mmCIF file of C-alpha atoms and ligand atoms in Angstrom:
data_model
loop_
_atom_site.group_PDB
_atom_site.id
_atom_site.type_symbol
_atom_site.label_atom_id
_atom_site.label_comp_id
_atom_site.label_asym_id
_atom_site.label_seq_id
_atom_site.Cartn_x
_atom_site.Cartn_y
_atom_site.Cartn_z
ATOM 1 C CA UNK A 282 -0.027 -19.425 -23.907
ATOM 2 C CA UNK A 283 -0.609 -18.031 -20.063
ATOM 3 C CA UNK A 284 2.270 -16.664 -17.987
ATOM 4 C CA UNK A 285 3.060 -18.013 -15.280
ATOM 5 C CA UNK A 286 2.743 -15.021 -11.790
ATOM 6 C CA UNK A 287 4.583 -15.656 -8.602
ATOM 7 C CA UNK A 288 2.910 -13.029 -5.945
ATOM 8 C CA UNK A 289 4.896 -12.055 -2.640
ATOM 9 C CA UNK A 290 2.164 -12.038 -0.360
ATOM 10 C CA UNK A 291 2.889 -9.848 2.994
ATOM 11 C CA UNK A 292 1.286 -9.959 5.869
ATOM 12 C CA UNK A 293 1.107 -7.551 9.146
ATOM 13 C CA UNK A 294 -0.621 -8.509 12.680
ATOM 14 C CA UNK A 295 -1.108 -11.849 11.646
ATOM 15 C CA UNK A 296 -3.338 -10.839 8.965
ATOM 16 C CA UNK A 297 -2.552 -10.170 5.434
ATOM 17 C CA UNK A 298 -2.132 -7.253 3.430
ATOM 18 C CA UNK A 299 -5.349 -6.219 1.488
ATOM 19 C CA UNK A 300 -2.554 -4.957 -1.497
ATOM 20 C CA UNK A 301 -1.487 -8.501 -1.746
ATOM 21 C CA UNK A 302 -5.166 -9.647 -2.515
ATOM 22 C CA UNK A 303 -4.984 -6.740 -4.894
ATOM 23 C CA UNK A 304 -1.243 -8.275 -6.717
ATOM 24 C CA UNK A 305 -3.247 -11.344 -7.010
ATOM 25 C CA UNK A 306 -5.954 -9.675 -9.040
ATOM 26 C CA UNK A 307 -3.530 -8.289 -10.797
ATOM 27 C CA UNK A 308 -1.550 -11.691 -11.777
ATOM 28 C CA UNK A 309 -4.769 -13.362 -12.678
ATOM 29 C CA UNK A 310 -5.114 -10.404 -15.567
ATOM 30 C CA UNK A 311 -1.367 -10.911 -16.730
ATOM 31 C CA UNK A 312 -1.602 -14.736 -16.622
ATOM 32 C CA UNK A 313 -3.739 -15.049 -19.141
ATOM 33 C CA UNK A 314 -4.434 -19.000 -18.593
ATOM 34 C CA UNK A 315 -1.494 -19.526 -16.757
ATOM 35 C CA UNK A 316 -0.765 -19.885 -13.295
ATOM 36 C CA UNK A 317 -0.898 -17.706 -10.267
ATOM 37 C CA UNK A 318 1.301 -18.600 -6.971
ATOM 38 C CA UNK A 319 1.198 -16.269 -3.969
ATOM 39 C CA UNK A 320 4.733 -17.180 -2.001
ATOM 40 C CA UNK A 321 4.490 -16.300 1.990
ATOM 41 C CA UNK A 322 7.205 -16.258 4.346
ATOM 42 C CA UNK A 323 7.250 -16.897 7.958
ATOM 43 C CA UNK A 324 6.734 -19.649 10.259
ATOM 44 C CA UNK A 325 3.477 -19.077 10.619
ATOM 45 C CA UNK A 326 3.034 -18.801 6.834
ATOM 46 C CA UNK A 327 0.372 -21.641 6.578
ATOM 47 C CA UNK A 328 -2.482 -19.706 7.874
ATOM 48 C CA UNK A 329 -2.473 -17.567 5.175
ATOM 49 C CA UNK A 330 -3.200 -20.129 2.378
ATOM 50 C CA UNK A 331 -6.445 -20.709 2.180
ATOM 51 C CA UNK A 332 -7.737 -16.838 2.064
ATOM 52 C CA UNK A 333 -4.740 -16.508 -0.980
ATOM 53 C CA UNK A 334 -6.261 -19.737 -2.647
ATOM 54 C CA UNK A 335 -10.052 -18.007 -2.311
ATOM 55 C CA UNK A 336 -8.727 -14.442 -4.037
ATOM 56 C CA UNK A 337 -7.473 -16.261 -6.902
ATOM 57 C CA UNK A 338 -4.197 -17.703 -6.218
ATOM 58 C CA UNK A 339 -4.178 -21.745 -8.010
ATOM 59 C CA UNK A 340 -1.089 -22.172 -5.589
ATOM 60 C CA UNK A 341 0.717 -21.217 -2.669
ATOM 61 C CA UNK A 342 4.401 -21.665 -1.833
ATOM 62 C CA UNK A 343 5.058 -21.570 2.270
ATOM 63 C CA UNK A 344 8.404 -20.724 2.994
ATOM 64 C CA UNK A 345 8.496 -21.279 6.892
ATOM 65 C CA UNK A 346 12.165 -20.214 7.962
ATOM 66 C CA UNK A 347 12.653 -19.078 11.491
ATOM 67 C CA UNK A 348 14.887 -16.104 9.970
ATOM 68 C CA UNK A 349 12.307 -15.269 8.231
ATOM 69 C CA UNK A 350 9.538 -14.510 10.724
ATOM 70 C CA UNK A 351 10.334 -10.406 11.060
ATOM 71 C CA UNK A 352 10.750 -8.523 7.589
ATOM 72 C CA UNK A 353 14.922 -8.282 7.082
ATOM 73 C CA UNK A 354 16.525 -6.993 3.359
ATOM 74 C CA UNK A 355 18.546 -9.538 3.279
ATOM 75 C CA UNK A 356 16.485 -12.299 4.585
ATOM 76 C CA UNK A 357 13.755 -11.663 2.242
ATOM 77 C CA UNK A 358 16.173 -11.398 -0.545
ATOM 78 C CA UNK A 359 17.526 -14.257 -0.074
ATOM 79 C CA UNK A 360 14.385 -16.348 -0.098
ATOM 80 C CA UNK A 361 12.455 -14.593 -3.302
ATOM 81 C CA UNK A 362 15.853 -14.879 -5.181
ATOM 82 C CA UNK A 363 15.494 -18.779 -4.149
ATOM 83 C CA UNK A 364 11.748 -19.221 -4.754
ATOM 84 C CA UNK A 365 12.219 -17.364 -8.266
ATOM 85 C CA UNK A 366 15.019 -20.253 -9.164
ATOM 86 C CA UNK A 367 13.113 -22.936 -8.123
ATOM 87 C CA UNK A 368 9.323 -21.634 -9.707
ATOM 88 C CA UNK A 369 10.796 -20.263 -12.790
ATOM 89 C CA UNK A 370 8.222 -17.415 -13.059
ATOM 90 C CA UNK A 371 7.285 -15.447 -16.097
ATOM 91 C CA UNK A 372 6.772 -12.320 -13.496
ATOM 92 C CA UNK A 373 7.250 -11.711 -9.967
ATOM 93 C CA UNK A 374 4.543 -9.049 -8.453
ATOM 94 C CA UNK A 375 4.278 -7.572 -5.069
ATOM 95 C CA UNK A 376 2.711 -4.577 -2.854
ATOM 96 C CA UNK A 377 4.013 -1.032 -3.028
ATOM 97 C CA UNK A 378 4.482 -0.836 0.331
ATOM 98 C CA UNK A 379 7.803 -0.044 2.358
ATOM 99 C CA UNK A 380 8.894 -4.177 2.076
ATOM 100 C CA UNK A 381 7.900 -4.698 -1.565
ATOM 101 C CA UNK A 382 9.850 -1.010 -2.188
ATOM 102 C CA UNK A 383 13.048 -2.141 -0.480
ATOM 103 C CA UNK A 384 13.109 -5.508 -1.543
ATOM 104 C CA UNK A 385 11.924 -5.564 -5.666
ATOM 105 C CA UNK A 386 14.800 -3.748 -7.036
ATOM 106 C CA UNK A 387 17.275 -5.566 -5.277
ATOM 107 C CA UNK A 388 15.651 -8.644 -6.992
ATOM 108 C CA UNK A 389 15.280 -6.569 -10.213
ATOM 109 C CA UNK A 390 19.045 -5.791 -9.612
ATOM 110 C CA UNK A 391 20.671 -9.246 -8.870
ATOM 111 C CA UNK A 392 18.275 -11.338 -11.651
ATOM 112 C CA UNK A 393 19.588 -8.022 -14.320
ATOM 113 C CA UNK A 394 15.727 -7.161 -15.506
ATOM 114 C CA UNK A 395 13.669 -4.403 -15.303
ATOM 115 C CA UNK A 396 11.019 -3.007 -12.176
ATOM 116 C CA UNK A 397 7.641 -1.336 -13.118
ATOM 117 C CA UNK A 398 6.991 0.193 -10.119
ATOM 118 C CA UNK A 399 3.752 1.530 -8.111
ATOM 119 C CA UNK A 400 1.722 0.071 -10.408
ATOM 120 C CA UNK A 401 -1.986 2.017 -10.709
ATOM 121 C CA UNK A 402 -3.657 -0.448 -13.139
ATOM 122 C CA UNK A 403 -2.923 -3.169 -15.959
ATOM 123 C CA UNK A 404 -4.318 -3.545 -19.671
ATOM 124 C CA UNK A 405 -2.922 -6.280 -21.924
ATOM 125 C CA UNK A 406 -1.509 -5.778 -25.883
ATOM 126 C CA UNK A 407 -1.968 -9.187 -27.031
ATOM 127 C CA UNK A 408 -0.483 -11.006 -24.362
ATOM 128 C CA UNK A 409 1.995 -8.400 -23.312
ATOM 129 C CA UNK A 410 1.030 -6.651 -19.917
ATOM 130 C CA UNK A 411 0.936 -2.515 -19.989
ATOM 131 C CA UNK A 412 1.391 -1.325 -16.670
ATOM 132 C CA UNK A 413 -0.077 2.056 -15.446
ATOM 133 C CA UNK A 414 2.274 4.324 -13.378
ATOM 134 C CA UNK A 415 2.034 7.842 -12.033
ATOM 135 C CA UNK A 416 4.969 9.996 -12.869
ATOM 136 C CA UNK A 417 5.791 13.492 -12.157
ATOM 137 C CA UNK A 418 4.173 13.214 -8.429
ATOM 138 C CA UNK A 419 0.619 12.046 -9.907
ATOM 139 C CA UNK A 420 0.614 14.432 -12.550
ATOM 140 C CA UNK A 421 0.657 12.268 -15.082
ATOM 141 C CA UNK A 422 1.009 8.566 -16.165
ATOM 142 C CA UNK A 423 3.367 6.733 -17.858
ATOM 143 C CA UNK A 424 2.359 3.282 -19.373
ATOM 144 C CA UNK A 425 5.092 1.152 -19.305
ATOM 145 C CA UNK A 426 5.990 -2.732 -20.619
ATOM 146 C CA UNK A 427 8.370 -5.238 -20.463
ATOM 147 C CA UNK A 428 9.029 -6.869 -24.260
ATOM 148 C CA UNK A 429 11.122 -10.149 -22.806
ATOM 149 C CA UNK A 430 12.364 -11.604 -19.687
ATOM 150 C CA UNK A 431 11.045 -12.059 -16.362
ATOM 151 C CA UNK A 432 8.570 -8.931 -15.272
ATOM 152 C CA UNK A 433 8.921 -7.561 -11.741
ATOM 153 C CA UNK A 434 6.281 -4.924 -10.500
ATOM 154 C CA UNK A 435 5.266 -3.319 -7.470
ATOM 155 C CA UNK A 436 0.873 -2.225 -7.080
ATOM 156 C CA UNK A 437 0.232 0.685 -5.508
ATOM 157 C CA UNK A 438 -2.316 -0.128 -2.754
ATOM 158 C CA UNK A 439 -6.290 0.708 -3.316
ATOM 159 C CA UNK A 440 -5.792 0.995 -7.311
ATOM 160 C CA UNK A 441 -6.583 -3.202 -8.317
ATOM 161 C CA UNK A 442 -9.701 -4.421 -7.104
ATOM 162 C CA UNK A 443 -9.027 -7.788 -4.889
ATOM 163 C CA UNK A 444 -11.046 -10.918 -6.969
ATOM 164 C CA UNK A 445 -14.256 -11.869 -5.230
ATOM 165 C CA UNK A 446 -13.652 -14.698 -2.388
ATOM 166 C CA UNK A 447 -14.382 -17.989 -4.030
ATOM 167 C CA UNK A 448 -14.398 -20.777 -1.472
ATOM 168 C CA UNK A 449 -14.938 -23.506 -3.838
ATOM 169 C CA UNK A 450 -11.522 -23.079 -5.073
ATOM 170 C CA UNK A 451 -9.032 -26.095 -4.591
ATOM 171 C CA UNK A 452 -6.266 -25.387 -2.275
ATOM 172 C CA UNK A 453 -2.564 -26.481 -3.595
ATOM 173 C CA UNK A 454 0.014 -25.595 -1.460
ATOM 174 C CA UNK A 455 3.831 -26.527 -0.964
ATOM 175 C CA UNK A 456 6.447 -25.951 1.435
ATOM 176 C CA UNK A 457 9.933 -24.767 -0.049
ATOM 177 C CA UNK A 458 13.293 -24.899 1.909
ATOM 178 C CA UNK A 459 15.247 -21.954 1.181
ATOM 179 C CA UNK A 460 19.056 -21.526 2.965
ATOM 180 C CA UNK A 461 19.177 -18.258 4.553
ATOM 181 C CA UNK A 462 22.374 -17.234 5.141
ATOM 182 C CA UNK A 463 24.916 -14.367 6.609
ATOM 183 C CA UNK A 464 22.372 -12.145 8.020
ATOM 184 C CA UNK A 465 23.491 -8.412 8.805
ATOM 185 C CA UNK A 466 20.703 -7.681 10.216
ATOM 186 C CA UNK A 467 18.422 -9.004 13.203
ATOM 187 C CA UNK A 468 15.008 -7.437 13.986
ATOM 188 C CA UNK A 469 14.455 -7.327 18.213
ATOM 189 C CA UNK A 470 11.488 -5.829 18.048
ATOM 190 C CA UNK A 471 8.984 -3.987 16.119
ATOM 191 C CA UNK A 472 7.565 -1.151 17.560
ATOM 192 C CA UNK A 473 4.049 0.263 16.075
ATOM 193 C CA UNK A 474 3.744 3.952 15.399
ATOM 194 C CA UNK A 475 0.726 3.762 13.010
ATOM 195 C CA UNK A 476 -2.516 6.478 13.133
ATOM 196 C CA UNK A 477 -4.346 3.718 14.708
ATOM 197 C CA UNK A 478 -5.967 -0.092 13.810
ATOM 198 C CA UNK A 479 -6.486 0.926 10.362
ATOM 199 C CA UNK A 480 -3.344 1.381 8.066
ATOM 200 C CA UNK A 481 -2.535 3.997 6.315
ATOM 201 C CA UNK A 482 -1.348 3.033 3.133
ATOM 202 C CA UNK A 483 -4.609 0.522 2.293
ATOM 203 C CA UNK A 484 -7.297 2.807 3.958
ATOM 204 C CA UNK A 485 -10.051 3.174 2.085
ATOM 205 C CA UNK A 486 -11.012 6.869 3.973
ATOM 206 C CA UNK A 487 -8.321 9.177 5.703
ATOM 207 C CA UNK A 488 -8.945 11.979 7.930
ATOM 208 C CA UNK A 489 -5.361 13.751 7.404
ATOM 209 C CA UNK A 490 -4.253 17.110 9.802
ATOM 210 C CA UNK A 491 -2.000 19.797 8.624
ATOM 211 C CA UNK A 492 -0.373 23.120 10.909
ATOM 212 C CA UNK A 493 -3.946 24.312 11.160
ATOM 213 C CA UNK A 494 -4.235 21.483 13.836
ATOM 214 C CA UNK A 495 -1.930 24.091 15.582
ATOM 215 C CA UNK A 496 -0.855 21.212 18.660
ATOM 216 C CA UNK A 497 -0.878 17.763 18.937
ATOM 217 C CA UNK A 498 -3.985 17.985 21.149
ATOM 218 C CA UNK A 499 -5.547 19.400 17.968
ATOM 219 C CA UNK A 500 -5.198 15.821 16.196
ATOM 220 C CA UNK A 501 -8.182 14.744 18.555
ATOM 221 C CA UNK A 502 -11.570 16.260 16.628
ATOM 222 C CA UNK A 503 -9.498 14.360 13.931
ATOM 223 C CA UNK A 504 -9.162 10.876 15.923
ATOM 224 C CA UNK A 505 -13.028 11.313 16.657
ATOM 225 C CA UNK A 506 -13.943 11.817 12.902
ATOM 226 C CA UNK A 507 -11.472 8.737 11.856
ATOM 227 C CA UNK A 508 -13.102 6.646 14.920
ATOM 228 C CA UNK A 509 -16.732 6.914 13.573
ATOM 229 C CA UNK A 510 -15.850 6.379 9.464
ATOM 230 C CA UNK A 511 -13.412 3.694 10.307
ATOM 231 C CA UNK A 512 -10.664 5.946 8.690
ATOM 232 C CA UNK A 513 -6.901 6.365 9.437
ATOM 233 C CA UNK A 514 -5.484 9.319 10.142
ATOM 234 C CA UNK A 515 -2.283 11.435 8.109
ATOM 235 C CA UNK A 516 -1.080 14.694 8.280
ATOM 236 C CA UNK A 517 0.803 17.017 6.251
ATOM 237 C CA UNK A 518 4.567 17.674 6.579
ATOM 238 C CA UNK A 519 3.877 20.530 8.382
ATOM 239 C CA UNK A 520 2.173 19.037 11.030
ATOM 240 C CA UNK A 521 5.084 16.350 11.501
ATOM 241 C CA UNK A 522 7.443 19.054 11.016
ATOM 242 C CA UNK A 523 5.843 21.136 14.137
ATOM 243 C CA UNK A 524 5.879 18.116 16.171
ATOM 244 C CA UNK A 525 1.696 17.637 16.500
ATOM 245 C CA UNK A 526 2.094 13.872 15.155
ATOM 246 C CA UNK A 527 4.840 11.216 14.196
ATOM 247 C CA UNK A 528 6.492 11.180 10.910
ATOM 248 C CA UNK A 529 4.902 8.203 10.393
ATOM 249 C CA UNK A 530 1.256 9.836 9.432
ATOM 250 C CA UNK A 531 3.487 11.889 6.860
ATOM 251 C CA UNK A 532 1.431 12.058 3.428
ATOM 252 C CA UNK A 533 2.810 13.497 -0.043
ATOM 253 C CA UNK A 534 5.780 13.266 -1.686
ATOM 254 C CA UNK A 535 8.381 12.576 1.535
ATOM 255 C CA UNK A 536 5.684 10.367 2.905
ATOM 256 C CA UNK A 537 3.281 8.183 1.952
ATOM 257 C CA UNK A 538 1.460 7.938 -1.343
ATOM 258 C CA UNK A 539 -2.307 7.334 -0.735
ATOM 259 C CA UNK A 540 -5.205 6.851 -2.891
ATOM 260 C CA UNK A 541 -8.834 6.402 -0.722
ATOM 261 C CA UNK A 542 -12.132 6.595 -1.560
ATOM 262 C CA UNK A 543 -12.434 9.424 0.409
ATOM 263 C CA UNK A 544 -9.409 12.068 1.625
ATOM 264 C CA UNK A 545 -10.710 14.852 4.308
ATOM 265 C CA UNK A 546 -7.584 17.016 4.310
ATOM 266 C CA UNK A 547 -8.372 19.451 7.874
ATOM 267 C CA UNK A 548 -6.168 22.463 8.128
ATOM 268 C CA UNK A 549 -3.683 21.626 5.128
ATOM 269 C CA UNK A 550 -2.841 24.259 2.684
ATOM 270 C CA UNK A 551 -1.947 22.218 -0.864
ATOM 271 C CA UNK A 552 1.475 22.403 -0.981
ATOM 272 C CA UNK A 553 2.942 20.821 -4.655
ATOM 273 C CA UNK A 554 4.546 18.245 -1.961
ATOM 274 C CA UNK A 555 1.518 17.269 -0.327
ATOM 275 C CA UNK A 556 -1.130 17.109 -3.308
ATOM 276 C CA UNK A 557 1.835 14.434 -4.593
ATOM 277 C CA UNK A 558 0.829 12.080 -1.966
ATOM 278 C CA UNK A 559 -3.043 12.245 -2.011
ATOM 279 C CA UNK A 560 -4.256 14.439 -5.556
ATOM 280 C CA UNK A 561 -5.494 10.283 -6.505
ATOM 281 C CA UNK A 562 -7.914 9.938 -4.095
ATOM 282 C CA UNK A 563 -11.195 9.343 -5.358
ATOM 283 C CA UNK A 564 -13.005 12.079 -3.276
ATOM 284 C CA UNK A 565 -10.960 14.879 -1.639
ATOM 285 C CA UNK A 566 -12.872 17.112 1.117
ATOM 286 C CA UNK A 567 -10.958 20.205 2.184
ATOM 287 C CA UNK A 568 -11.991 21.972 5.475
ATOM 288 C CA UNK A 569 -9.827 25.651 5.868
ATOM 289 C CA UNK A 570 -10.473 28.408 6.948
ATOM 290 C CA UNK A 571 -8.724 30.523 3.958
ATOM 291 C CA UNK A 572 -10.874 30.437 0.410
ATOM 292 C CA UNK A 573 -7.915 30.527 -1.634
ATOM 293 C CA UNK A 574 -5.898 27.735 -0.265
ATOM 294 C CA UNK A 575 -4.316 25.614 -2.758
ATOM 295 C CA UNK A 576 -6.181 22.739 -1.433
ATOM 296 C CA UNK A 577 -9.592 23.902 -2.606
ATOM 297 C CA UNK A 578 -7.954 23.225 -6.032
ATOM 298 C CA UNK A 579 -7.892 19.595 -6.131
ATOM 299 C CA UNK A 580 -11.233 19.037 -3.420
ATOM 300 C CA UNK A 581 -14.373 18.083 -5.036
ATOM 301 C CA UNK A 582 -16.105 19.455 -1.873
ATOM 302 C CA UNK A 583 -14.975 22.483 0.010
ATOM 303 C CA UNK A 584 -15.928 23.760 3.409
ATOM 304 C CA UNK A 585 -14.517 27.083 3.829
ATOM 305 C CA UNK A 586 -14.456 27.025 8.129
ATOM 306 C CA UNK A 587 -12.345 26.312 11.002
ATOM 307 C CA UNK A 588 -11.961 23.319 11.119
ATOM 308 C CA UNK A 589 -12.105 22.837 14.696
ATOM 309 C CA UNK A 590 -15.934 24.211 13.998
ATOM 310 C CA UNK A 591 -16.612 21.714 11.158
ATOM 311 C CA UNK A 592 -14.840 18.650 12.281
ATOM 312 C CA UNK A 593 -16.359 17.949 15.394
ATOM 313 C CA UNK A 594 -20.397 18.389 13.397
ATOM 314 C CA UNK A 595 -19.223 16.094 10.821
ATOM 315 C CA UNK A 596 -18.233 13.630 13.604
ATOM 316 C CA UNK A 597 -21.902 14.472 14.995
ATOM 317 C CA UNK A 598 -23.836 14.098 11.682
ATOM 318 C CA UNK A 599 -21.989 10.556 10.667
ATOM 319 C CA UNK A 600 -22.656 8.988 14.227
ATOM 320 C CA UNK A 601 -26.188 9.548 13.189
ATOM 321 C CA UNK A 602 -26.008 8.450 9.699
ATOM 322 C CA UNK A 603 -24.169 5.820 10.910
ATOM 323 C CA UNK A 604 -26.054 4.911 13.993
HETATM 324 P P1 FAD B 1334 0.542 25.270 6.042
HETATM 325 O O1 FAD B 1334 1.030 25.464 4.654
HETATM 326 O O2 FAD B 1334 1.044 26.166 7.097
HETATM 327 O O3 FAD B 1334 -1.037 25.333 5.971
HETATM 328 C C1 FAD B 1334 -1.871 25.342 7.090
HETATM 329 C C2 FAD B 1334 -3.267 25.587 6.584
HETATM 330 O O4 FAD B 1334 -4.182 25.495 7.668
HETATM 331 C C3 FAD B 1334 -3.475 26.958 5.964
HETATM 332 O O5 FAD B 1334 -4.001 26.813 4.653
HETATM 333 C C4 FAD B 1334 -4.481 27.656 6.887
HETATM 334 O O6 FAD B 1334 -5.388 28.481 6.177
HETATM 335 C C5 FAD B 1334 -5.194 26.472 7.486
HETATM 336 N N1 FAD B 1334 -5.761 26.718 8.811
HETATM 337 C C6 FAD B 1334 -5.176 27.307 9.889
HETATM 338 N N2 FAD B 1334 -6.004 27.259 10.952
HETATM 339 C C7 FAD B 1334 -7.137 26.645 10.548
HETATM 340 C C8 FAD B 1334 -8.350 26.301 11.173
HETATM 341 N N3 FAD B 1334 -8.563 26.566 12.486
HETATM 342 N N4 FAD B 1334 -9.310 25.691 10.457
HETATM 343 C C9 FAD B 1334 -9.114 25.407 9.132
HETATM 344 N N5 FAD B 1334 -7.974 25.697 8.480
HETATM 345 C C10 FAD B 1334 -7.001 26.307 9.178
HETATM 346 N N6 FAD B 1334 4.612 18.411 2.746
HETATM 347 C C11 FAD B 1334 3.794 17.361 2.917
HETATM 348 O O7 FAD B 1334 2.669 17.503 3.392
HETATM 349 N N7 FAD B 1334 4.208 16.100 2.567
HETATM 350 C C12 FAD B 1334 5.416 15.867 2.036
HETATM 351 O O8 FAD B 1334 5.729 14.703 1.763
HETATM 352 C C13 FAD B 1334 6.297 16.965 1.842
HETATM 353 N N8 FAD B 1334 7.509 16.787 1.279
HETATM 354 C C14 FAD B 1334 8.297 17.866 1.044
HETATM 355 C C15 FAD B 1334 9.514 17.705 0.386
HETATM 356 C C16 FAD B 1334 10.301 18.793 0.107
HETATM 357 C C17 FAD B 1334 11.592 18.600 -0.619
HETATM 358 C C18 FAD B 1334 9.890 20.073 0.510
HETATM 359 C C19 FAD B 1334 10.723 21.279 0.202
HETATM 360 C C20 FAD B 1334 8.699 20.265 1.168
HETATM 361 C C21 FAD B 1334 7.894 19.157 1.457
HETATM 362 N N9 FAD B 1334 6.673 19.309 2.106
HETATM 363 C C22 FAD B 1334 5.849 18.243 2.240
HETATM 364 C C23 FAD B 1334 6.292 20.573 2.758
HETATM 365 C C24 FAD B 1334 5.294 21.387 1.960
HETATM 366 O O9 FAD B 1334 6.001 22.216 1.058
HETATM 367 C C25 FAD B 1334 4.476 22.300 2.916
HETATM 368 O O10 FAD B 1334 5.344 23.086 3.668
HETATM 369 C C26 FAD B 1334 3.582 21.527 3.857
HETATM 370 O O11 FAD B 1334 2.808 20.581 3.149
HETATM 371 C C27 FAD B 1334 2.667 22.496 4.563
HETATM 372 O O12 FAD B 1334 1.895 21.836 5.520
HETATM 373 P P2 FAD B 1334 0.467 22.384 5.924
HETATM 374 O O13 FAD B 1334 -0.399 22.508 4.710
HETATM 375 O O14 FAD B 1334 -0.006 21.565 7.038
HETATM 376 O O15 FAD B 1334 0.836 23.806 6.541
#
């Protein structure tokens, strides 16, 4: 008998979220022959349907509250605690990302089950999901299941492969009314401080900076290289720490946990902290200019060089290739 999957799509720039294509993916392997429904929120929730429907969703909920146009804890609570009651899912799945980590163990918490969290990939025993997670900052991995009750899980980005895009698939949708109530909190505005159009978190290459940048005008070989790949950019700690870049391009174990095809770490030593947040990438270049830097550990390709040398002819070489 299939499972039922409610997925909490989210979306960001009036687009949405390549990880919630990916929590679909994932749902359609748990289901079994069940059902998938992707749930978005948001007045302008509609618009989303029909590229949900195509990556595999059978159904999507639109929950189109006012309140609920801007991210808020307690908005968002409030409406998956409602959807949950009225769906009756067999699991709830949504992005790793800052929302789905603020928001899933609050759900977790008030419905008194269990979260799998960061989820890296899915297998099945029987018809009991076995979720993949890193532990120890990536050093290892912990499979994990739930025996009964509802399942709640959060996928890392860039780990489950999005289903193809199916446009013969028949669109279902339905609008719920949920009652949002008592907010605390109200969102004025949202100001951007991302490493450029391409986000961090889902990119599938990252040019990251560390200290060896030495200034924030040192970023820029780095911007270059990211411009012609199509790549976001990170940096290490130490680079936010000296004040070169925003916190916000923070990778490793304080920042962000990324997993691209392709990581070019520029100027970054390896720190335990740092590997924590990127050792999962599927190719790791390191450019320094010291042969024994920690980094050169986890690279598969090395370029022992300053990097403000080596950057700017890899920026020169891929405008060619890429001409
Ligand atoms: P450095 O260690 O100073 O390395 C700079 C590197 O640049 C050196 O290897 C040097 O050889 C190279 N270099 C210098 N000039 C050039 C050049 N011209 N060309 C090429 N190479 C050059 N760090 C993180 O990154 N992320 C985290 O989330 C994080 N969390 C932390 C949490 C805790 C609790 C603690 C204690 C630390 C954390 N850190 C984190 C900090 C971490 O320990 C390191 O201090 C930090 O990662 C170092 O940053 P870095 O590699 O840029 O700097």
């Amino acid at each position: 008998m299939g499972k039922h999957i409610l997925v909490l799509a989210e979306t960001k720039g009036g687009a949405l979220r390549n990880v919630s294509l990916e929590a679909i993916a994932a749902a359609r392997q748990i289901s079994g022959d069940g059902q998938v429904t992707a749930a978005v929120f948001g007045p302008d929730s509609e618009q989303y349907t029909e590229e949900l429907i195509q990556h595999g969703a059978d159904k999507v909920v639109v929950v189109k509250n006012e309140e609920l146009k801007q991210y808020t804890t307690d908005g968002y609570r409030q409406a998956l605690l409602q959807v949950i009651e009225q769906l009756n899912p067999d699991g709830v799945l949504m992005g790793h990302t800052s929302q789905g980590k603020d928001v899933s163990p609050r759900i977790a918490a008030k419905l008194g089950v269990g979260l799998i969290s960061d989820v890296t990939a899915i297998e099945l025993d029987g018809e009991t999901p076995v979720f993949t997670r890193p532990i120890y900052s990536g050093k290892a991995f912990a499979k994990k299941k739930i025996k009964d009750g509802l399942i709640v899980a959060t996928i890392r980005p860039n780990n489950i492969k999005p289903l193809e895009k199916d446009e013969s698939r028949i669109m279902e949708v339905e609008e719920l009314q949920v009652e949002i109530k008592d907010l605390r909190t109200v969102v004025k505005e949202v100001v951007s401080k991302t490493s450029g159009t391409v986000d961090l978190a889902e990119a599938s290459i990252i040019v990251s900076g560390g200290r060896g940048v030495k200034s924030a005008d040192g970023f820029k070989p780095l911007y270059e290289l990211a411009d012609v790949l199509g790549a976001a950019v990170g940096a290490s700690r130490g680079a936010c720490d000296a004040g070169y870049c925003d916190y916000a391009l923070q990778i490793g174990q304080t920042g962000k946990v990324v997993t691209p095809d392709l990581y070019i770490a520029c100027g970054i030593s390896g720190a335990i902290q740092h590997l924590a947040g990127m050792s999962n990438s599927k190719v790791i270049v390191a450019i320094n200019k010291d042969p024994e830097a920690e980094i050169f550990k986890v690279a598969d390709y090395g370029i022992v060089g300053d990097l403000f040398e080596v950057v700017p002819m890899l920026t020169e070489e891929f405008k060619k290739e890429l001409a």
